[in-house]
PDB file of C-alpha atoms in Angstrom:
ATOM      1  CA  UNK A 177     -18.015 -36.347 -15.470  1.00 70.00           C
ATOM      2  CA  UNK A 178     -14.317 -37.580 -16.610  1.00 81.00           C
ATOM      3  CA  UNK A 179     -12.500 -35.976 -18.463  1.00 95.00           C
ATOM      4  CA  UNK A 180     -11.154 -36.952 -22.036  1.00 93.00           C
ATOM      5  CA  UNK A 181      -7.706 -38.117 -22.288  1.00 96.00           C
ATOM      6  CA  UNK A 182      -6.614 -35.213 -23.684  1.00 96.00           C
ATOM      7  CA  UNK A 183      -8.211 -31.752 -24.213  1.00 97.00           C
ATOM      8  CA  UNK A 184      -8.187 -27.699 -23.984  1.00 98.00           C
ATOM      9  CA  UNK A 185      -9.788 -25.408 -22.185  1.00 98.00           C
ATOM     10  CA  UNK A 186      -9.335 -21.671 -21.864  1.00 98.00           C
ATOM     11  CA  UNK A 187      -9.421 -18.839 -18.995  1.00 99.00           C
ATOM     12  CA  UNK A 188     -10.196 -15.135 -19.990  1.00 99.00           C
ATOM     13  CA  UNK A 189      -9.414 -12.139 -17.241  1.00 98.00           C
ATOM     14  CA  UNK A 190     -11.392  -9.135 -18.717  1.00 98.00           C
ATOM     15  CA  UNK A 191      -9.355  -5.639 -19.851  1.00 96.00           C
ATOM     16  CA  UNK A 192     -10.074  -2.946 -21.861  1.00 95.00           C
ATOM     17  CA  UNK A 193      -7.800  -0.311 -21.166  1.00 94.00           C
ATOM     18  CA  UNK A 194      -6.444   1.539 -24.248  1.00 92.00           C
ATOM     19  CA  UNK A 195      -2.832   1.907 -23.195  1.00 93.00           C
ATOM     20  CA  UNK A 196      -2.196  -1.375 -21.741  1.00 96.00           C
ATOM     21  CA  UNK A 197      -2.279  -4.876 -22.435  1.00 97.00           C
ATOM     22  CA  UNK A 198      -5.068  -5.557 -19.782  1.00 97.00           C
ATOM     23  CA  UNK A 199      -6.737  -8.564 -21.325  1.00 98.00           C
ATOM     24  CA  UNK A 200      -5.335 -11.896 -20.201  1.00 98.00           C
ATOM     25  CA  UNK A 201      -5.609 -15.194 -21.469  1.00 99.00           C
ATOM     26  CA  UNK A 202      -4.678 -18.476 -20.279  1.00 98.00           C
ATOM     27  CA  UNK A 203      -4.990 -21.719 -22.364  1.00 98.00           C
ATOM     28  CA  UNK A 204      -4.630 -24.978 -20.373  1.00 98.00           C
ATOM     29  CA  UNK A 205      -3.766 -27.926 -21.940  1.00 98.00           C
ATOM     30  CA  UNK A 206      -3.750 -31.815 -21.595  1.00 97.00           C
ATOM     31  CA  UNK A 207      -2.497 -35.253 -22.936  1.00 96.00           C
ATOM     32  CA  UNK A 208      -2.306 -38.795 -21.412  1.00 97.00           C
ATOM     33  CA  UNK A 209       0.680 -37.714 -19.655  1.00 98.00           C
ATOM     34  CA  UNK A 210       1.187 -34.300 -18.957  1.00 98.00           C
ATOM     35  CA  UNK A 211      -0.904 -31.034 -18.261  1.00 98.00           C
ATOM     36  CA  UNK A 212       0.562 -27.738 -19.335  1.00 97.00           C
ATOM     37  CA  UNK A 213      -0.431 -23.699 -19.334  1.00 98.00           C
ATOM     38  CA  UNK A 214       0.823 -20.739 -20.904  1.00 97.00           C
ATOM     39  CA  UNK A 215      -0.447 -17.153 -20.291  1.00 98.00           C
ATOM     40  CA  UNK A 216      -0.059 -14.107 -21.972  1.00 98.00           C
ATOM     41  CA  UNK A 217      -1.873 -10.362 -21.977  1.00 98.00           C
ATOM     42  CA  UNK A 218      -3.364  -8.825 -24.880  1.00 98.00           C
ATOM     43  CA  UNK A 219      -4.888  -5.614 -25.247  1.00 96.00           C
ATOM     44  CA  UNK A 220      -8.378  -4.070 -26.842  1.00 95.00           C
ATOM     45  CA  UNK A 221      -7.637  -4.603 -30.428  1.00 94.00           C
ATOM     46  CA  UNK A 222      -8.966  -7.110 -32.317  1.00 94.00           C
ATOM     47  CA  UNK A 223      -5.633  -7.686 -34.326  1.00 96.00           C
ATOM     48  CA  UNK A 224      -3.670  -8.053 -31.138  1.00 97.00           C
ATOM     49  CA  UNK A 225      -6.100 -10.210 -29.282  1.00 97.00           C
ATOM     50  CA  UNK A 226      -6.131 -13.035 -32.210  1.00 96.00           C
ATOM     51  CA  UNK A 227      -2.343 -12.957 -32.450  1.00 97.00           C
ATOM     52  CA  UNK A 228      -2.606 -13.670 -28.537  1.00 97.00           C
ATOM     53  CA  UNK A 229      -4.609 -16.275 -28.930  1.00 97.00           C
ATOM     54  CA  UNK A 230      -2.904 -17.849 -31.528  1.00 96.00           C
ATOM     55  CA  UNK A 231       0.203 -18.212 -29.292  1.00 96.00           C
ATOM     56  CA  UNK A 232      -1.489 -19.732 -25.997  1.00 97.00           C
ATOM     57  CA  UNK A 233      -4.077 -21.722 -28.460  1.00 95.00           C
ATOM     58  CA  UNK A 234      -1.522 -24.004 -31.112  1.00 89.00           C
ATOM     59  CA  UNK A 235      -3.986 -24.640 -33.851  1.00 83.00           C
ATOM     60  CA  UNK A 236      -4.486 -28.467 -32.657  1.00 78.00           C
ATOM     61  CA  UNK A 237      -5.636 -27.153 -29.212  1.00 85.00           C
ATOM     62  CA  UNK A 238      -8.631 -24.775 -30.497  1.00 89.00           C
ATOM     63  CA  UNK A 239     -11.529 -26.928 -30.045  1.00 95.00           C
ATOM     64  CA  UNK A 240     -12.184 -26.017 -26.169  1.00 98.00           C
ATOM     65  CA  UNK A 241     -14.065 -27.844 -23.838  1.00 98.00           C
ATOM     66  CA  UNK A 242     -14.977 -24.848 -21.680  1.00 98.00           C
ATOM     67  CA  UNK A 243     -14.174 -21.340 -21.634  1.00 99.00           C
ATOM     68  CA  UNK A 244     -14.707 -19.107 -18.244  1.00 99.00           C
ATOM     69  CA  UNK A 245     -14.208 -14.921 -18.616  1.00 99.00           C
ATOM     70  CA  UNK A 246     -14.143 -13.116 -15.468  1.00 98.00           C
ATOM     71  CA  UNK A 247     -17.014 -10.713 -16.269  1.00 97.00           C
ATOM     72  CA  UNK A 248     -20.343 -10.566 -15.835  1.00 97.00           C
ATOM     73  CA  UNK A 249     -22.365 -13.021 -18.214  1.00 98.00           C
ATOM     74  CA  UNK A 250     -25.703 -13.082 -19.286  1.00 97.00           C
ATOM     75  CA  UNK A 251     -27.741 -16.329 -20.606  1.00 96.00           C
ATOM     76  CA  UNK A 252     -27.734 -16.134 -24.552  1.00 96.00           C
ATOM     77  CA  UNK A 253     -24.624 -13.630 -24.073  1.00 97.00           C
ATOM     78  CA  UNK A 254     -27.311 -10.661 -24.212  1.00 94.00           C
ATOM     79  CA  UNK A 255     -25.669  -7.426 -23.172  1.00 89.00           C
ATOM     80  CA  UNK A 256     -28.097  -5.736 -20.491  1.00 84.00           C
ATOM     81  CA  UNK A 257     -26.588  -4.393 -17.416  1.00 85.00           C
ATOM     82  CA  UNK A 258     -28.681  -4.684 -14.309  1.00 90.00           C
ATOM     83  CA  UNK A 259     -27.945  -5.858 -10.861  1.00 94.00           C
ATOM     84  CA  UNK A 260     -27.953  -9.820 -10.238  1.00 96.00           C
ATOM     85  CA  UNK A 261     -28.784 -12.642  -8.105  1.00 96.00           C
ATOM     86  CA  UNK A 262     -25.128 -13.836  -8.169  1.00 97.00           C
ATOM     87  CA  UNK A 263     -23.557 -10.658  -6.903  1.00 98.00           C
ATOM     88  CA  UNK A 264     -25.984 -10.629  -3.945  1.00 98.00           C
ATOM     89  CA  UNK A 265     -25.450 -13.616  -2.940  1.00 98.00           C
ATOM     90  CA  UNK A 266     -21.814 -13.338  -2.981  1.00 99.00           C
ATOM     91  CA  UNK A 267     -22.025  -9.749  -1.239  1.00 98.00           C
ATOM     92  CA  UNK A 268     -23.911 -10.200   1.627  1.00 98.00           C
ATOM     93  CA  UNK A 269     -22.894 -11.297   5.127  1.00 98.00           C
ATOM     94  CA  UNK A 270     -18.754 -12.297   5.411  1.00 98.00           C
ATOM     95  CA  UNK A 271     -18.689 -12.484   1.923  1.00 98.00           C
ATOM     96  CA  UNK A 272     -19.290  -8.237   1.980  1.00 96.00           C
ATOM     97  CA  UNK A 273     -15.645  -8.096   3.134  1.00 95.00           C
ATOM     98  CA  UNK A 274     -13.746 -10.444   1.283  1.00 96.00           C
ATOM     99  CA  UNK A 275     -13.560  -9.868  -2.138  1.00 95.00           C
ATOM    100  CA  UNK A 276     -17.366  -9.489  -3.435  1.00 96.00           C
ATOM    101  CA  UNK A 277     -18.443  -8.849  -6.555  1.00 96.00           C
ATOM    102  CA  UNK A 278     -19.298  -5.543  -8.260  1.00 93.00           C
ATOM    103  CA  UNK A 279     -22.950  -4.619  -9.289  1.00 94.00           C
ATOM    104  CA  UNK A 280     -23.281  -5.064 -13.456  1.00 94.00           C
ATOM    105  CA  UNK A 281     -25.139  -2.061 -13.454  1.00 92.00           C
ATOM    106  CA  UNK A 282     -23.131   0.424 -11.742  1.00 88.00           C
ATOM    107  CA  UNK A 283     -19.369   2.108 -11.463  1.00 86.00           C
ATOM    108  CA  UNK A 284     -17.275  -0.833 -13.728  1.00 90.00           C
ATOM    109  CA  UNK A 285     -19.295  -2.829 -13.874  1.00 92.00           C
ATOM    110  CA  UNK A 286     -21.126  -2.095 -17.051  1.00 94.00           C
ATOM    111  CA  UNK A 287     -17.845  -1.507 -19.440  1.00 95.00           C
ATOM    112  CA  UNK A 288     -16.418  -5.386 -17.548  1.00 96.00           C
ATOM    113  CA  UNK A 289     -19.979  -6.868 -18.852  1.00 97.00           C
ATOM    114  CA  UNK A 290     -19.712  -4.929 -22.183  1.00 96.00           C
ATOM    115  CA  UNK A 291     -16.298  -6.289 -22.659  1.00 96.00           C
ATOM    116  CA  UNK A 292     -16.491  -9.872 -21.354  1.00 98.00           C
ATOM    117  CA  UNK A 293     -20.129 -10.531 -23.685  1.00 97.00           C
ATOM    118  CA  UNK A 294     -17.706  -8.842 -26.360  1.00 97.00           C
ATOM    119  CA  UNK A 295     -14.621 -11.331 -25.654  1.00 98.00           C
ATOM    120  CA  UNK A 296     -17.429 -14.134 -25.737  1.00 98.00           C
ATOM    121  CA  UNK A 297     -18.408 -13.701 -28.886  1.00 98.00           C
ATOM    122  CA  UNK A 298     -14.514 -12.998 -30.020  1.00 98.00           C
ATOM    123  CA  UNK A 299     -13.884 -17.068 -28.613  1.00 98.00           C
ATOM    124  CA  UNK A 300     -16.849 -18.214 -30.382  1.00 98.00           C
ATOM    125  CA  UNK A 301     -15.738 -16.645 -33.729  1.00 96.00           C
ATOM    126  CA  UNK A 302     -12.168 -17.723 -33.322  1.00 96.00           C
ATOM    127  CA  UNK A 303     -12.335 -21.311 -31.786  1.00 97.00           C
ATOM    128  CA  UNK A 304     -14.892 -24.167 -31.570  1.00 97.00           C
ATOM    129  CA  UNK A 305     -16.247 -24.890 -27.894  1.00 98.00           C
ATOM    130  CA  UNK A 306     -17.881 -28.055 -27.157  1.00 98.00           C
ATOM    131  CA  UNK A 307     -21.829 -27.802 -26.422  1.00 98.00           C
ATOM    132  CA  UNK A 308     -22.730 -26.646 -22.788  1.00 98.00           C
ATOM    133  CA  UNK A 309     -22.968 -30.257 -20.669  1.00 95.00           C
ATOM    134  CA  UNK A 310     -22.835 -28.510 -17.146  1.00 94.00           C
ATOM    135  CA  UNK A 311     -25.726 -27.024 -14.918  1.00 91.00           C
ATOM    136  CA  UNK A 312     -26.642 -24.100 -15.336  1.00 90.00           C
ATOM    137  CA  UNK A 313     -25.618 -23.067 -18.625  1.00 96.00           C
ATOM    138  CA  UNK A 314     -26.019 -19.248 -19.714  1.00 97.00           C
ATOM    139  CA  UNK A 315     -25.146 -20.342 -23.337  1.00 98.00           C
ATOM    140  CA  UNK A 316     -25.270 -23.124 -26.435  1.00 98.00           C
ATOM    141  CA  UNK A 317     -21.662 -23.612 -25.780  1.00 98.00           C
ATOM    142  CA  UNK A 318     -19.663 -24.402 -22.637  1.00 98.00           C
ATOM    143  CA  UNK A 319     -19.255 -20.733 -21.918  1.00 99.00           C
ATOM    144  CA  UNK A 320     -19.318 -19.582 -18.239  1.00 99.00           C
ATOM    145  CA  UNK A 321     -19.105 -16.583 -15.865  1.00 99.00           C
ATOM    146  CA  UNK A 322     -15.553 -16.958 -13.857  1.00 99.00           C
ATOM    147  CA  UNK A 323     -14.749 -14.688 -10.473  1.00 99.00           C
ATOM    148  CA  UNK A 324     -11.220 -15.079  -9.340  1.00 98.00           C
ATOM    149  CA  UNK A 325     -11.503 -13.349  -5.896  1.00 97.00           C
ATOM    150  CA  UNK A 326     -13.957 -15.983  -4.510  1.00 98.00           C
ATOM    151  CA  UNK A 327     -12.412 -19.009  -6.669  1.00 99.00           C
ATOM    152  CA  UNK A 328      -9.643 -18.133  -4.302  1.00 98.00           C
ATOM    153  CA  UNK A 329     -11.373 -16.762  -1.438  1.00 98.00           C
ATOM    154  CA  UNK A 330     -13.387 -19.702  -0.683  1.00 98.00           C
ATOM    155  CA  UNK A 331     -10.411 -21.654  -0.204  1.00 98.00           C
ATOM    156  CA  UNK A 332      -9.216 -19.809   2.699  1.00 97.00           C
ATOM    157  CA  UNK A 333     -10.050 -20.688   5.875  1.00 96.00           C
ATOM    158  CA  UNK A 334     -12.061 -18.174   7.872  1.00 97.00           C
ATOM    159  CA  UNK A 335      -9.510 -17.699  10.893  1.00 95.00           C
ATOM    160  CA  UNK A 336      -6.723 -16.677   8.118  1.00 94.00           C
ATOM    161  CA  UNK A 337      -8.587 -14.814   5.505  1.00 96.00           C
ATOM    162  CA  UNK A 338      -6.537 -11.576   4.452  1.00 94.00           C
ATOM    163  CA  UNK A 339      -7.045  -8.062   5.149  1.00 90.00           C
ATOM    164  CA  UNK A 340      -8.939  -5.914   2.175  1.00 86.00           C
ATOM    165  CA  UNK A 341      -5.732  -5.062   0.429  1.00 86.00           C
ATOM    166  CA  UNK A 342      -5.798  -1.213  -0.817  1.00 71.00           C
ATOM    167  CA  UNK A 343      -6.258  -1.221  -3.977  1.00 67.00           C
ATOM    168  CA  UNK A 344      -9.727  -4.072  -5.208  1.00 56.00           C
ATOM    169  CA  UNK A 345      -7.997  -5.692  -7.829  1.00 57.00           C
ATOM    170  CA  UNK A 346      -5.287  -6.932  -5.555  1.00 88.00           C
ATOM    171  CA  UNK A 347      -8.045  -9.312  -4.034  1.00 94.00           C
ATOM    172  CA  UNK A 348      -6.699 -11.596  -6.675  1.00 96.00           C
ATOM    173  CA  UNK A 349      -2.801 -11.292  -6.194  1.00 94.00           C
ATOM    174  CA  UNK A 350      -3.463 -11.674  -2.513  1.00 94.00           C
ATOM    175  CA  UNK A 351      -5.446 -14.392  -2.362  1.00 96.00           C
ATOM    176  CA  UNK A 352      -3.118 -16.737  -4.827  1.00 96.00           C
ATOM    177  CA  UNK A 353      -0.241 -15.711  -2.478  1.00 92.00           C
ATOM    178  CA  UNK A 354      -2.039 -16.557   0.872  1.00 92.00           C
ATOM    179  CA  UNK A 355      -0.352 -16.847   3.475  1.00 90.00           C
ATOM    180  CA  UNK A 356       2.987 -15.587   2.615  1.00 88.00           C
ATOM    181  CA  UNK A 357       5.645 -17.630   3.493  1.00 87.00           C
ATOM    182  CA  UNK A 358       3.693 -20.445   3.515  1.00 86.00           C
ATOM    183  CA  UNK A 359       1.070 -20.508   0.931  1.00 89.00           C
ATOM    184  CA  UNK A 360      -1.765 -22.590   1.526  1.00 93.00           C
ATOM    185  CA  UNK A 361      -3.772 -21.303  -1.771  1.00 95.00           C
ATOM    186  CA  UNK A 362      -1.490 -22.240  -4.704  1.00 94.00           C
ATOM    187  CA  UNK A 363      -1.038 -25.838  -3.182  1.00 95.00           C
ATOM    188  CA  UNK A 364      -5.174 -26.197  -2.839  1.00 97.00           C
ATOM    189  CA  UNK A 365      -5.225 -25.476  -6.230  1.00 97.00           C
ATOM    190  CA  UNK A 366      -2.228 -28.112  -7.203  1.00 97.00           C
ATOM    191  CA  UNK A 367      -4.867 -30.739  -5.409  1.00 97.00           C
ATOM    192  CA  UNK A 368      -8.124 -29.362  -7.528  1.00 98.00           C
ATOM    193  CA  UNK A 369      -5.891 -29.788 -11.276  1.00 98.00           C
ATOM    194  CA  UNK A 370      -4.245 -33.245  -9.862  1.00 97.00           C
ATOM    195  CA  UNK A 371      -7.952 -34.505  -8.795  1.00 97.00           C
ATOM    196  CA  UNK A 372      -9.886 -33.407 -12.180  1.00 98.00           C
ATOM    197  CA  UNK A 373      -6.161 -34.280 -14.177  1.00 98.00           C
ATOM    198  CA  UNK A 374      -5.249 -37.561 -12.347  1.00 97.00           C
ATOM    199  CA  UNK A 375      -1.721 -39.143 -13.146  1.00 96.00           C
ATOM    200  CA  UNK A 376      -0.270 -36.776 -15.017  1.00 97.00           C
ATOM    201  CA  UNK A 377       3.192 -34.561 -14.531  1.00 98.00           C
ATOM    202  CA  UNK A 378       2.498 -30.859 -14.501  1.00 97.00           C
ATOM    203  CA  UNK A 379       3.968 -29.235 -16.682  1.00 95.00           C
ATOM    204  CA  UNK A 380       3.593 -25.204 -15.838  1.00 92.00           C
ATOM    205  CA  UNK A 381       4.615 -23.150 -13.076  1.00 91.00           C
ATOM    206  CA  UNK A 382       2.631 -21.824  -9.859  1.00 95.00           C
ATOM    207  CA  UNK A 383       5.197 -19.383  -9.547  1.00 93.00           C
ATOM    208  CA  UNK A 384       2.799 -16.399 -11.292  1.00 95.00           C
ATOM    209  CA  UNK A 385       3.274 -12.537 -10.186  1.00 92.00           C
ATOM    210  CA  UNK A 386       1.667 -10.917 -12.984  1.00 96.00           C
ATOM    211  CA  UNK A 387      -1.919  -9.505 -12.034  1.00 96.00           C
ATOM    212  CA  UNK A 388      -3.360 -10.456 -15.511  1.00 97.00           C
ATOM    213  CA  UNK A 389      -2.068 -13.998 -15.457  1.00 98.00           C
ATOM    214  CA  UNK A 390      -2.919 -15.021 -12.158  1.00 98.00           C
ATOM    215  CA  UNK A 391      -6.464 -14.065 -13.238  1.00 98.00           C
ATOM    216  CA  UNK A 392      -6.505 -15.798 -16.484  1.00 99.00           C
ATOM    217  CA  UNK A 393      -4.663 -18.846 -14.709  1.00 99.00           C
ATOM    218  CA  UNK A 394      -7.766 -18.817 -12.489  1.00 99.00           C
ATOM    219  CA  UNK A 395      -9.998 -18.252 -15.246  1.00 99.00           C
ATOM    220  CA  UNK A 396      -8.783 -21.528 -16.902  1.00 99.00           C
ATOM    221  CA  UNK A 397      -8.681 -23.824 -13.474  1.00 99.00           C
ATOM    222  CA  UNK A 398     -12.200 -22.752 -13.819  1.00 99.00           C
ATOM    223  CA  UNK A 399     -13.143 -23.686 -17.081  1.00 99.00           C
ATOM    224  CA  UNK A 400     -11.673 -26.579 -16.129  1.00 99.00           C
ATOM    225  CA  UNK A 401     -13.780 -27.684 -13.186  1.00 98.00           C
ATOM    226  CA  UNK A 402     -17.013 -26.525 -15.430  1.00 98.00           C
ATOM    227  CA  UNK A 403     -15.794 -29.378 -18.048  1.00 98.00           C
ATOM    228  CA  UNK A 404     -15.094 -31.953 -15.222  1.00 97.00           C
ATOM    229  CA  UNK A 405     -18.964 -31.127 -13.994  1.00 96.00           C
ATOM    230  CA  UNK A 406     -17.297 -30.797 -10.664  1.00 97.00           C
ATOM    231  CA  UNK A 407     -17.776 -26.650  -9.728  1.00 98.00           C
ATOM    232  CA  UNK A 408     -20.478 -24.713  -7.160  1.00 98.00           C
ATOM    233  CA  UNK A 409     -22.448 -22.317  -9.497  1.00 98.00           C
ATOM    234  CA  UNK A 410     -24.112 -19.262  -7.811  1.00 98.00           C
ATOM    235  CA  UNK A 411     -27.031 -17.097  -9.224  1.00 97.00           C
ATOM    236  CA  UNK A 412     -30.251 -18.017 -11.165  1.00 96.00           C
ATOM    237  CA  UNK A 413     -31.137 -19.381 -14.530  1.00 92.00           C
ATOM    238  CA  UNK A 414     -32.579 -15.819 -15.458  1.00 93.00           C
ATOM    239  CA  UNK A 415     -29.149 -13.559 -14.522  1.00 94.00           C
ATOM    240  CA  UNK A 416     -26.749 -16.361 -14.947  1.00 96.00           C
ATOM    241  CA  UNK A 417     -24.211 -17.751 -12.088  1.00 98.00           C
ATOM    242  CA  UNK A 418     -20.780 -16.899 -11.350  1.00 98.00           C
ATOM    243  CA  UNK A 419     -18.569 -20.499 -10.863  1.00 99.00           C
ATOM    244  CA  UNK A 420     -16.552 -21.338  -7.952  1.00 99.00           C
ATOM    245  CA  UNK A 421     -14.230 -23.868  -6.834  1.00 98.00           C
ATOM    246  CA  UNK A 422     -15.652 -27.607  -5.851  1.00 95.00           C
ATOM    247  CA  UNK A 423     -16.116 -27.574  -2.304  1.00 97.00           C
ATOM    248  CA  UNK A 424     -14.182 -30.446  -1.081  1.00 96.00           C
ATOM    249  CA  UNK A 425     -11.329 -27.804  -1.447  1.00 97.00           C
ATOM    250  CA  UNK A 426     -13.484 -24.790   0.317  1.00 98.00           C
ATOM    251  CA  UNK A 427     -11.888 -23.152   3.506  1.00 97.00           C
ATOM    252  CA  UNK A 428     -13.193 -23.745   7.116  1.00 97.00           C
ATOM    253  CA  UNK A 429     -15.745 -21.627   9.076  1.00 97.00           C
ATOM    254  CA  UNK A 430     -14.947 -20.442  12.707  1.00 93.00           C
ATOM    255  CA  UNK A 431     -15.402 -22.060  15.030  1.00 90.00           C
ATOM    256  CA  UNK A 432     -17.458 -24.588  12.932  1.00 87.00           C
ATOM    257  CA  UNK A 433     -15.569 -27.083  10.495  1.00 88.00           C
ATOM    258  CA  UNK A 434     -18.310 -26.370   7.892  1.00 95.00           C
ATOM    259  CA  UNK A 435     -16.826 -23.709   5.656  1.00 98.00           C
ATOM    260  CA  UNK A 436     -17.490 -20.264   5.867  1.00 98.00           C
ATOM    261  CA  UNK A 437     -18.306 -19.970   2.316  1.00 98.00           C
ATOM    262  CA  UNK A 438     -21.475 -22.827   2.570  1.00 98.00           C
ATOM    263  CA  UNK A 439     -22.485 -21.071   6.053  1.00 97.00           C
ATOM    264  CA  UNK A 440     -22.769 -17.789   4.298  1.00 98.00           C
ATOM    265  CA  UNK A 441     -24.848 -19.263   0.933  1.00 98.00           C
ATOM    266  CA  UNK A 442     -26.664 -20.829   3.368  1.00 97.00           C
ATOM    267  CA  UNK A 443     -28.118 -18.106   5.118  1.00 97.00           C
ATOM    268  CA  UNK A 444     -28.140 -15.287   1.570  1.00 98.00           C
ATOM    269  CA  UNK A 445     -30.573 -17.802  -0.429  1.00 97.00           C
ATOM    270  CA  UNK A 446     -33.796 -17.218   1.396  1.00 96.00           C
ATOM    271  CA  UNK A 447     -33.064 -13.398   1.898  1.00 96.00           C
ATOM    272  CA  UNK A 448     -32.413 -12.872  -2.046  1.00 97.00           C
ATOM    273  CA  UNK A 449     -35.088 -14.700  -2.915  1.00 95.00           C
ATOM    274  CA  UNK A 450     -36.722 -12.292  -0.987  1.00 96.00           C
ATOM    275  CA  UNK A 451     -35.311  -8.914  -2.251  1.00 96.00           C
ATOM    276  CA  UNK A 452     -35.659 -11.106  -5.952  1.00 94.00           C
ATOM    277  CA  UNK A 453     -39.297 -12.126  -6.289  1.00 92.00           C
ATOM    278  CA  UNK A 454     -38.838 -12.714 -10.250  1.00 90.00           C
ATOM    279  CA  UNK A 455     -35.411 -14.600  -9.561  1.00 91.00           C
ATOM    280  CA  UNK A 456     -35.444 -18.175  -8.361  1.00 94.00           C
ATOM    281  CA  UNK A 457     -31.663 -17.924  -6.609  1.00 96.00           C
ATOM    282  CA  UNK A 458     -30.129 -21.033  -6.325  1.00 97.00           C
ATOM    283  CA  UNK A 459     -26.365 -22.691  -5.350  1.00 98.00           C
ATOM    284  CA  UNK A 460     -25.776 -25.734  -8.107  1.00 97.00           C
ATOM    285  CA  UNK A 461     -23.469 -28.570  -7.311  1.00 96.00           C
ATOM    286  CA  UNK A 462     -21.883 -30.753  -9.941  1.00 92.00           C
ATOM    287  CA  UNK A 463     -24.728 -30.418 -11.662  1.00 88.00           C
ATOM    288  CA  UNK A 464     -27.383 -30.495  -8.525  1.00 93.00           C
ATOM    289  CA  UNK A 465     -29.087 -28.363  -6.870  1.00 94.00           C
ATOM    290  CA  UNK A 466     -28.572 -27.441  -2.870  1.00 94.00           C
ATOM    291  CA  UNK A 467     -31.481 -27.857  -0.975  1.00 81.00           C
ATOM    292  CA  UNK A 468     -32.653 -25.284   1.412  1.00 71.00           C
ATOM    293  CA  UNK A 469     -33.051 -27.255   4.392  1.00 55.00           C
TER     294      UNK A 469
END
């Protein structure tokens, strides 16, 4: 799917702590010649959030093509907590170990999925987004389920994929950094916005330290790749699916060229379809489905 000449579309990274301005959003932007972003943080209250937006999101720029919130989604945005098809699959084998997804239903994970289906609704009431053209769609409107760690992650290759870092939510940071010195990651991701944004200048800076930002940064690249139809989906049309990079970009396995990322899909489908007889769990690409074989 091309994209128009110009358009908007937005990245949410999920807060909600009362002291801090833990909510980030990231509104990327683009015209015939030129792509831009700008990020800022906002924190829990509603006031603050639509002042946010406001800055990132000029009035012009509200009608989105795609919005992706890094928090756990469910189709018709309904708010019930339970453990998924998407984290599974994205938890199991090499994937247990580099940056895997929390269960909805336990520790954070059920105040992240309160929160994102509550920042959902918030983009719905204060912008238009275009109708849902991608597959699989957990909602009406072009609203998916983003997941910075493995957006990143599955860009490394296997022989160089970081330690754990201490602290979880450094996954992120790490990643978008990796290597150091010479970073492979931020320049993968210069080659995913110049392939769905052809000919244009860039206009924003790589150069992001902020935790929130990155996030939202990667939150937009992925709405982004969601309104290009050009993203790997993983989950099932029940739970919803968490969206990753396209996978011309994906890191490689060892010792196998294939990447790691496709190896390890590969090999989770059959055994959560298994452990999830009412699930049918599924890897979508560009708007396909992989087959099994």
């Amino acid at each position: 799917m091309r994209l128009s000449e110009h358009g908007s579309v937005l990245g949410i990274d999920v807060g909600y702590s009362a002291r801090r301005k833990t909510t980030g959003f990231c509104a990327l932007s683009w015209d015939a010649r030129t792509v831009r972003w700008r990020c800022e943080n906002a924190g829990v209250d509603e006031r603050n959030r639509h002042d946010t937006l406001r800055r990132v999101l000029p009035a012009a720029q509200r009608q989105l093509l795609a919005v992706a919130i890094d928090g756990p989604l469910l189709p018709r945005l309904h708010s019930t907590p339970r453990y998924r098809c998407a984290e599974s699959l994205l938890s199991r084998g090499a994937f247990g170990k580099r940056g895997k997804p929390g269960p909805t239903n336990g520790g954070s994970g059920r105040d992240l999925h309160a929160h994102a289906t509550r920042l959902a609704h918030f983009v719905l009431q204060e912008c238009g987004v275009e109708a849902a053209a991608h597959v699989p769609a957990i909602h009406a409107r072009a609203i998916v389920e983003a997941f910075p760690n493995l957006f990143l992650g599955v860009l490394c290759d296997e022989a160089d994929y970081p330690a754990e870092p201490h602290r979880q939510r450094k996954w992120t940071d790490t990643l978008y950094n990796w290597p150091p010195g010479d970073p492979v990651i931020p320049r993968k991701l210069r080659s995913l916005l110049e392939s769905l944004l052809p000919r244009r200048a860039i206009g924003g800076e790589f150069d992001i330290k902020d935790h929130e930002k990155i996030a939202s940064f990667v939150c937009a690249l992925t709405a982004l790749s969601v309104a290009a139809n050009r993203f790997v989906a993983v989950g099932c049309a029940r739970d919803g699916c968490i969206a990753l990079s396209l996978r011309d970009l994906w890191g490689r396995g060892t010792p196998s060229s294939v990447p790691w990322a496709e190896r390890e899909l590969r090999a989770n489908l059959p055994r959560v379809a298994a452990d999830f007889p009412h699930c049918e769990p599924a890897v979508y690409e560009d708007g396909g489905r992989w087959s099994l074989a």
